[in-house]
Structure formats: C-alpha cells, structure tokens
PDB file of C-alpha atoms in Angstrom:
ATOM      1  CA  MET A   1     -13.854 -38.227 -77.638  1.00  0.00           C
ATOM      2  CA  THR A   2     -14.068 -35.476 -76.262  1.00  0.00           C
ATOM      3  CA  ASN A   3     -16.155 -32.842 -77.776  1.00  0.00           C
ATOM      4  CA  ILE A   4     -13.875 -29.387 -77.284  1.00  0.00           C
ATOM      5  CA  LYS A   5     -15.570 -25.997 -78.805  1.00  0.00           C
ATOM      6  CA  LYS A   6     -13.496 -23.412 -79.955  1.00  0.00           C
ATOM      7  CA  SER A   7     -14.401 -19.732 -79.244  1.00  0.00           C
ATOM      8  CA  VAL A   8     -15.042 -17.356 -82.637  1.00  0.00           C
ATOM      9  CA  VAL A   9     -14.632 -14.382 -80.472  1.00  0.00           C
ATOM     10  CA  GLU A  10     -12.317 -13.518 -77.482  1.00  0.00           C
ATOM     11  CA  MET A  11     -12.921 -10.248 -75.679  1.00  0.00           C
ATOM     12  CA  ARG A  12     -10.832 -10.108 -72.912  1.00  0.00           C
ATOM     13  CA  SER A  13     -10.449  -7.601 -70.145  1.00  0.00           C
ATOM     14  CA  ILE A  14     -11.610  -4.814 -73.069  1.00  0.00           C
ATOM     15  CA  VAL A  15     -11.199  -1.159 -71.108  1.00  0.00           C
ATOM     16  CA  LYS A  16     -12.744   1.418 -73.243  1.00  0.00           C
ATOM     17  CA  ARG A  17     -12.899   5.718 -71.624  1.00  0.00           C
ATOM     18  CA  PHE A  18     -14.812   8.198 -73.371  1.00  0.00           C
ATOM     19  CA  LEU A  19     -12.894  11.108 -71.247  1.00  0.00           C
ATOM     20  CA  ASP A  20     -13.410  10.555 -67.769  1.00  0.00           C
ATOM     21  CA  VAL A  21     -15.913   7.968 -67.722  1.00  0.00           C
ATOM     22  CA  THR A  22     -14.935   4.338 -68.685  1.00  0.00           C
ATOM     23  CA  ALA A  23     -17.866   2.515 -70.662  1.00  0.00           C
ATOM     24  CA  ASN A  24     -15.993  -0.670 -69.936  1.00  0.00           C
ATOM     25  CA  LYS A  25     -14.414  -1.879 -67.571  1.00  0.00           C
ATOM     26  CA  ASN A  26     -11.392  -5.454 -67.628  1.00  0.00           C
ATOM     27  CA  ILE A  27     -14.755  -6.961 -70.148  1.00  0.00           C
ATOM     28  CA  ASN A  28     -14.634 -10.573 -70.737  1.00  0.00           C
ATOM     29  CA  PHE A  29     -16.461 -12.224 -73.290  1.00  0.00           C
ATOM     30  CA  THR A  30     -16.642 -15.325 -75.094  1.00  0.00           C
ATOM     31  CA  LEU A  31     -18.783 -17.041 -77.636  1.00  0.00           C
ATOM     32  CA  PHE A  32     -18.218 -19.994 -79.555  1.00  0.00           C
ATOM     33  CA  SER A  33     -19.412 -21.721 -82.781  1.00  0.00           C
ATOM     34  CA  GLY A  34     -23.186 -21.871 -82.820  1.00  0.00           C
ATOM     35  CA  GLU A  35     -23.931 -20.439 -79.340  1.00  0.00           C
ATOM     36  CA  ILE A  36     -26.794 -17.453 -79.132  1.00  0.00           C
ATOM     37  CA  CYS A  37     -26.404 -14.678 -76.301  1.00  0.00           C
ATOM     38  CA  ALA A  38     -27.484 -11.965 -75.467  1.00  0.00           C
ATOM     39  CA  LEU A  39     -25.763  -9.219 -73.877  1.00  0.00           C
ATOM     40  CA  LEU A  40     -28.326  -8.260 -70.912  1.00  0.00           C
ATOM     41  CA  GLY A  41     -27.534  -4.274 -68.977  1.00  0.00           C
ATOM     42  CA  GLU A  42     -29.548  -1.519 -67.653  1.00  0.00           C
ATOM     43  CA  ASN A  43     -28.800   1.538 -70.377  1.00  0.00           C
ATOM     44  CA  GLY A  44     -25.458   3.027 -70.536  1.00  0.00           C
ATOM     45  CA  ALA A  45     -24.319  -0.187 -68.893  1.00  0.00           C
ATOM     46  CA  GLY A  46     -21.296  -0.626 -71.843  1.00  0.00           C
ATOM     47  CA  LYS A  47     -23.556  -2.781 -73.853  1.00  0.00           C
ATOM     48  CA  THR A  48     -23.286  -1.038 -77.186  1.00  0.00           C
ATOM     49  CA  THR A  49     -19.778   0.040 -76.370  1.00  0.00           C
ATOM     50  CA  LEU A  50     -18.421  -3.329 -75.984  1.00  0.00           C
ATOM     51  CA  MET A  51     -20.063  -4.472 -79.768  1.00  0.00           C
ATOM     52  CA  ASN A  52     -18.610  -1.319 -81.408  1.00  0.00           C
ATOM     53  CA  ILE A  53     -14.906  -2.364 -80.572  1.00  0.00           C
ATOM     54  CA  LEU A  54     -15.952  -5.513 -81.648  1.00  0.00           C
ATOM     55  CA  PHE A  55     -17.648  -4.157 -84.871  1.00  0.00           C
ATOM     56  CA  GLY A  56     -14.616  -1.978 -85.127  1.00  0.00           C
ATOM     57  CA  TYR A  57     -16.086   1.551 -84.982  1.00  0.00           C
ATOM     58  CA  TYR A  58     -14.126   1.846 -81.313  1.00  0.00           C
ATOM     59  CA  SER A  59     -10.463   1.179 -80.640  1.00  0.00           C
ATOM     60  CA  CYS A  60     -10.387  -0.301 -76.619  1.00  0.00           C
ATOM     61  CA  ASP A  61      -7.952   1.618 -74.414  1.00  0.00           C
ATOM     62  CA  GLU A  62      -6.804  -2.116 -73.228  1.00  0.00           C
ATOM     63  CA  GLY A  63      -7.527  -6.024 -73.386  1.00  0.00           C
ATOM     64  CA  ASP A  64      -7.395  -8.273 -76.714  1.00  0.00           C
ATOM     65  CA  ILE A  65     -10.079  -9.431 -79.309  1.00  0.00           C
ATOM     66  CA  TYR A  66      -9.168 -12.843 -80.532  1.00  0.00           C
ATOM     67  CA  ILE A  67     -11.457 -14.459 -83.368  1.00  0.00           C
ATOM     68  CA  LYS A  68     -11.106 -18.065 -84.400  1.00  0.00           C
ATOM     69  CA  GLY A  69      -8.234 -17.830 -81.729  1.00  0.00           C
ATOM     70  CA  GLU A  70      -6.398 -15.236 -83.947  1.00  0.00           C
ATOM     71  CA  LYS A  71      -5.519 -11.738 -82.094  1.00  0.00           C
ATOM     72  CA  VAL A  72      -6.758  -8.851 -84.232  1.00  0.00           C
ATOM     73  CA  LYS A  73      -7.182  -5.204 -84.589  1.00  0.00           C
ATOM     74  CA  LEU A  74     -10.025  -4.229 -85.579  1.00  0.00           C
ATOM     75  CA  SER A  75      -9.102  -0.287 -86.673  1.00  0.00           C
ATOM     76  CA  SER A  76     -13.121  -0.264 -88.888  1.00  0.00           C
ATOM     77  CA  PRO A  77     -16.093  -1.954 -89.556  1.00  0.00           C
ATOM     78  CA  LYS A  78     -13.752  -3.196 -92.958  1.00  0.00           C
ATOM     79  CA  ASP A  79     -11.631  -4.545 -90.667  1.00  0.00           C
ATOM     80  CA  ALA A  80     -14.281  -6.378 -88.926  1.00  0.00           C
ATOM     81  CA  ILE A  81     -15.899  -7.661 -91.522  1.00  0.00           C
ATOM     82  CA  SER A  82     -13.367  -9.123 -93.798  1.00  0.00           C
ATOM     83  CA  ARG A  83     -13.073 -11.280 -90.493  1.00  0.00           C
ATOM     84  CA  GLY A  84     -16.364 -12.590 -90.145  1.00  0.00           C
ATOM     85  CA  VAL A  85     -17.931 -10.219 -87.772  1.00  0.00           C
ATOM     86  CA  GLY A  86     -21.431  -8.811 -88.624  1.00  0.00           C
ATOM     87  CA  MET A  87     -23.299  -5.926 -87.059  1.00  0.00           C
ATOM     88  CA  ILE A  88     -27.071  -5.119 -86.818  1.00  0.00           C
ATOM     89  CA  HIS A  89     -27.839  -2.044 -85.692  1.00  0.00           C
ATOM     90  CA  GLN A  90     -30.498  -1.289 -83.372  1.00  0.00           C
ATOM     91  CA  HIS A  91     -31.847   1.005 -85.427  1.00  0.00           C
ATOM     92  CA  PHE A  92     -31.222   1.508 -89.314  1.00  0.00           C
ATOM     93  CA  THR A  93     -29.076   2.207 -90.791  1.00  0.00           C
ATOM     94  CA  LEU A  94     -30.600   2.431 -93.637  1.00  0.00           C
ATOM     95  CA  VAL A  95     -30.564   4.687 -97.161  1.00  0.00           C
ATOM     96  CA  PRO A  96     -34.937   5.367 -97.209  1.00  0.00           C
ATOM     97  CA  SER A  97     -34.546   6.731-101.333  1.00  0.00           C
ATOM     98  CA  GLN A  98     -32.561   4.024-102.437  1.00  0.00           C
ATOM     99  CA  THR A  99     -32.869   0.646-103.771  1.00  0.00           C
ATOM    100  CA  VAL A 100     -32.653  -2.418-101.611  1.00  0.00           C
ATOM    101  CA  LEU A 101     -29.487  -3.520-103.581  1.00  0.00           C
ATOM    102  CA  GLU A 102     -28.325   0.567-103.526  1.00  0.00           C
ATOM    103  CA  ASN A 103     -28.534  -0.046 -99.488  1.00  0.00           C
ATOM    104  CA  ILE A 104     -26.152  -3.218 -99.746  1.00  0.00           C
ATOM    105  CA  ILE A 105     -23.813  -1.844-101.893  1.00  0.00           C
ATOM    106  CA  VAL A 106     -22.785   0.672-100.348  1.00  0.00           C
ATOM    107  CA  GLY A 107     -19.431  -0.329 -98.275  1.00  0.00           C
ATOM    108  CA  THR A 108     -18.886  -3.186-100.260  1.00  0.00           C
ATOM    109  CA  ASP A 109     -16.544  -3.876-102.588  1.00  0.00           C
ATOM    110  CA  SER A 110     -19.539  -3.669-105.250  1.00  0.00           C
ATOM    111  CA  GLY A 111     -19.930  -0.322-104.261  1.00  0.00           C
ATOM    112  CA  LYS A 112     -16.449   0.930-104.630  1.00  0.00           C
ATOM    113  CA  GLY A 113     -15.693   3.744-106.959  1.00  0.00           C
ATOM    114  CA  ILE A 114     -18.403   6.546-108.868  1.00  0.00           C
ATOM    115  CA  PHE A 115     -19.681   2.692-110.496  1.00  0.00           C
ATOM    116  CA  LEU A 116     -21.544   0.209-109.297  1.00  0.00           C
ATOM    117  CA  ASN A 117     -20.858  -3.314-110.017  1.00  0.00           C
ATOM    118  CA  THR A 118     -24.621  -3.496-110.024  1.00  0.00           C
ATOM    119  CA  LYS A 119     -25.324  -7.109-111.708  1.00  0.00           C
ATOM    120  CA  SER A 120     -21.769  -9.088-109.354  1.00  0.00           C
ATOM    121  CA  ALA A 121     -24.069  -7.154-106.439  1.00  0.00           C
ATOM    122  CA  LYS A 122     -26.903  -8.930-107.218  1.00  0.00           C
ATOM    123  CA  THR A 123     -25.235 -12.193-107.896  1.00  0.00           C
ATOM    124  CA  LYS A 124     -24.073 -11.416-103.869  1.00  0.00           C
ATOM    125  CA  LEU A 125     -27.306 -10.336-102.364  1.00  0.00           C
ATOM    126  CA  PHE A 126     -29.308 -13.480-104.236  1.00  0.00           C
ATOM    127  CA  GLN A 127     -26.448 -15.751-102.447  1.00  0.00           C
ATOM    128  CA  LEU A 128     -26.824 -14.009 -99.253  1.00  0.00           C
ATOM    129  CA  GLN A 129     -31.226 -14.470 -99.599  1.00  0.00           C
ATOM    130  CA  GLU A 130     -30.077 -18.427-100.318  1.00  0.00           C
ATOM    131  CA  ARG A 131     -28.465 -19.045 -97.329  1.00  0.00           C
ATOM    132  CA  PHE A 132     -30.144 -16.887 -94.985  1.00  0.00           C
ATOM    133  CA  GLY A 133     -33.408 -17.919 -96.007  1.00  0.00           C
ATOM    134  CA  LEU A 134     -34.345 -13.496 -96.082  1.00  0.00           C
ATOM    135  CA  GLN A 135     -35.858 -13.110 -99.329  1.00  0.00           C
ATOM    136  CA  VAL A 136     -36.386  -9.274-100.511  1.00  0.00           C
ATOM    137  CA  ASP A 137     -37.015  -7.141-103.727  1.00  0.00           C
ATOM    138  CA  PRO A 138     -33.500  -5.650-104.396  1.00  0.00           C
ATOM    139  CA  GLU A 139     -35.297  -3.103-106.715  1.00  0.00           C
ATOM    140  CA  ALA A 140     -37.477  -1.946-104.227  1.00  0.00           C
ATOM    141  CA  LYS A 141     -37.756   0.754-102.325  1.00  0.00           C
ATOM    142  CA  VAL A 142     -36.606   1.037 -98.621  1.00  0.00           C
ATOM    143  CA  TRP A 143     -39.372   3.831 -97.841  1.00  0.00           C
ATOM    144  CA  THR A 144     -41.988   1.457 -98.710  1.00  0.00           C
ATOM    145  CA  LEU A 145     -41.147  -1.800 -96.939  1.00  0.00           C
ATOM    146  CA  ALA A 146     -43.034  -2.732 -93.846  1.00  0.00           C
ATOM    147  CA  VAL A 147     -40.753  -2.772 -90.868  1.00  0.00           C
ATOM    148  CA  GLY A 148     -39.669  -6.608 -91.220  1.00  0.00           C
ATOM    149  CA  GLU A 149     -38.320  -6.520 -94.818  1.00  0.00           C
ATOM    150  CA  LYS A 150     -36.438  -3.743 -92.871  1.00  0.00           C
ATOM    151  CA  GLN A 151     -35.052  -5.555 -90.829  1.00  0.00           C
ATOM    152  CA  LYS A 152     -34.436  -8.514 -93.779  1.00  0.00           C
ATOM    153  CA  VAL A 153     -32.088  -5.283 -95.536  1.00  0.00           C
ATOM    154  CA  GLU A 154     -29.940  -4.967 -92.881  1.00  0.00           C
ATOM    155  CA  ILE A 155     -29.033  -8.018 -91.872  1.00  0.00           C
ATOM    156  CA  LEU A 156     -28.088  -8.848 -95.507  1.00  0.00           C
ATOM    157  CA  LYS A 157     -25.685  -5.799 -95.450  1.00  0.00           C
TER     158      LYS A 157
END
C-alpha cells in the first residue's frame, strides 16, 4: 500500500506587487501534513509578504492558494483562521496593559460587540492550553510576562 501525502497548503505561481516593486514573483510553496518548514532568505526577499498573503493580510496579484485541496480566496485574517491558518508574528502584537485572556479574545467570536463572553473565552483558552501544552495565567497582565510567556500567548492567539 502506498502512503501518498496530501498537501495542507499550496501556493501556486504567487505574484505580489507594490506599485513598481515585485515582492513575490511566481512563488510556489507546498506544505504537507506533519511537516515543519522554514522560509529562508535575505531581508527584503519576500518571505513576510508571502506569509501575509497566506494569512489574508494581502491579496496576491496573480496565483492561487489551496488549503486541503480546495482553492480559496483569503480576503482577511478571519478568512485564514476559519480555514485553520494561523500566524505567529515576528514582533509581538499583544496589548501590554491587557490580560492574557483579553489579548486572546481580541479578534475572536468571543470578542464581538462591546461585551466579552469571558466564561466562553476561558473555556476556549483552557482547551487551547491543553491541546498545545502551553500554560499561562489568563488573568496575568501581559506587561508582567517574561518573553517566553509572551510567545506562548502569541501562539495561543
């Protein structure tokens, strides 16, 4: 019996331009389930731009994106997240004066409207902590956390 791996993400012939600068030119990228990969290149090579396209921050000018074999259009990070694509940013995107829980709620369904469903959010946070083996105090203010703990919060987000 053959074990054929199926891709979880495919980016085909991706092109992204900013005015007269081409940041990505005909980029092909495939990621298979269980794989760990690294994008390497000099500053300005287009790595971040490519990931920003995959996360829905930017739209590609040309090319196609497939997630689990389905062609998709990612118009926003919410689109990407709904399809199981997450992004850990190079620089922290946390609000230091807020708690861990508040930072995680921002941008989720628990954070819609002017009221927060903290009970639901805590349940989701505990599930994420269990799933990924990352423990952090939900009530801790982010400014009090060590760098490693802040990274955990970014991952849980």
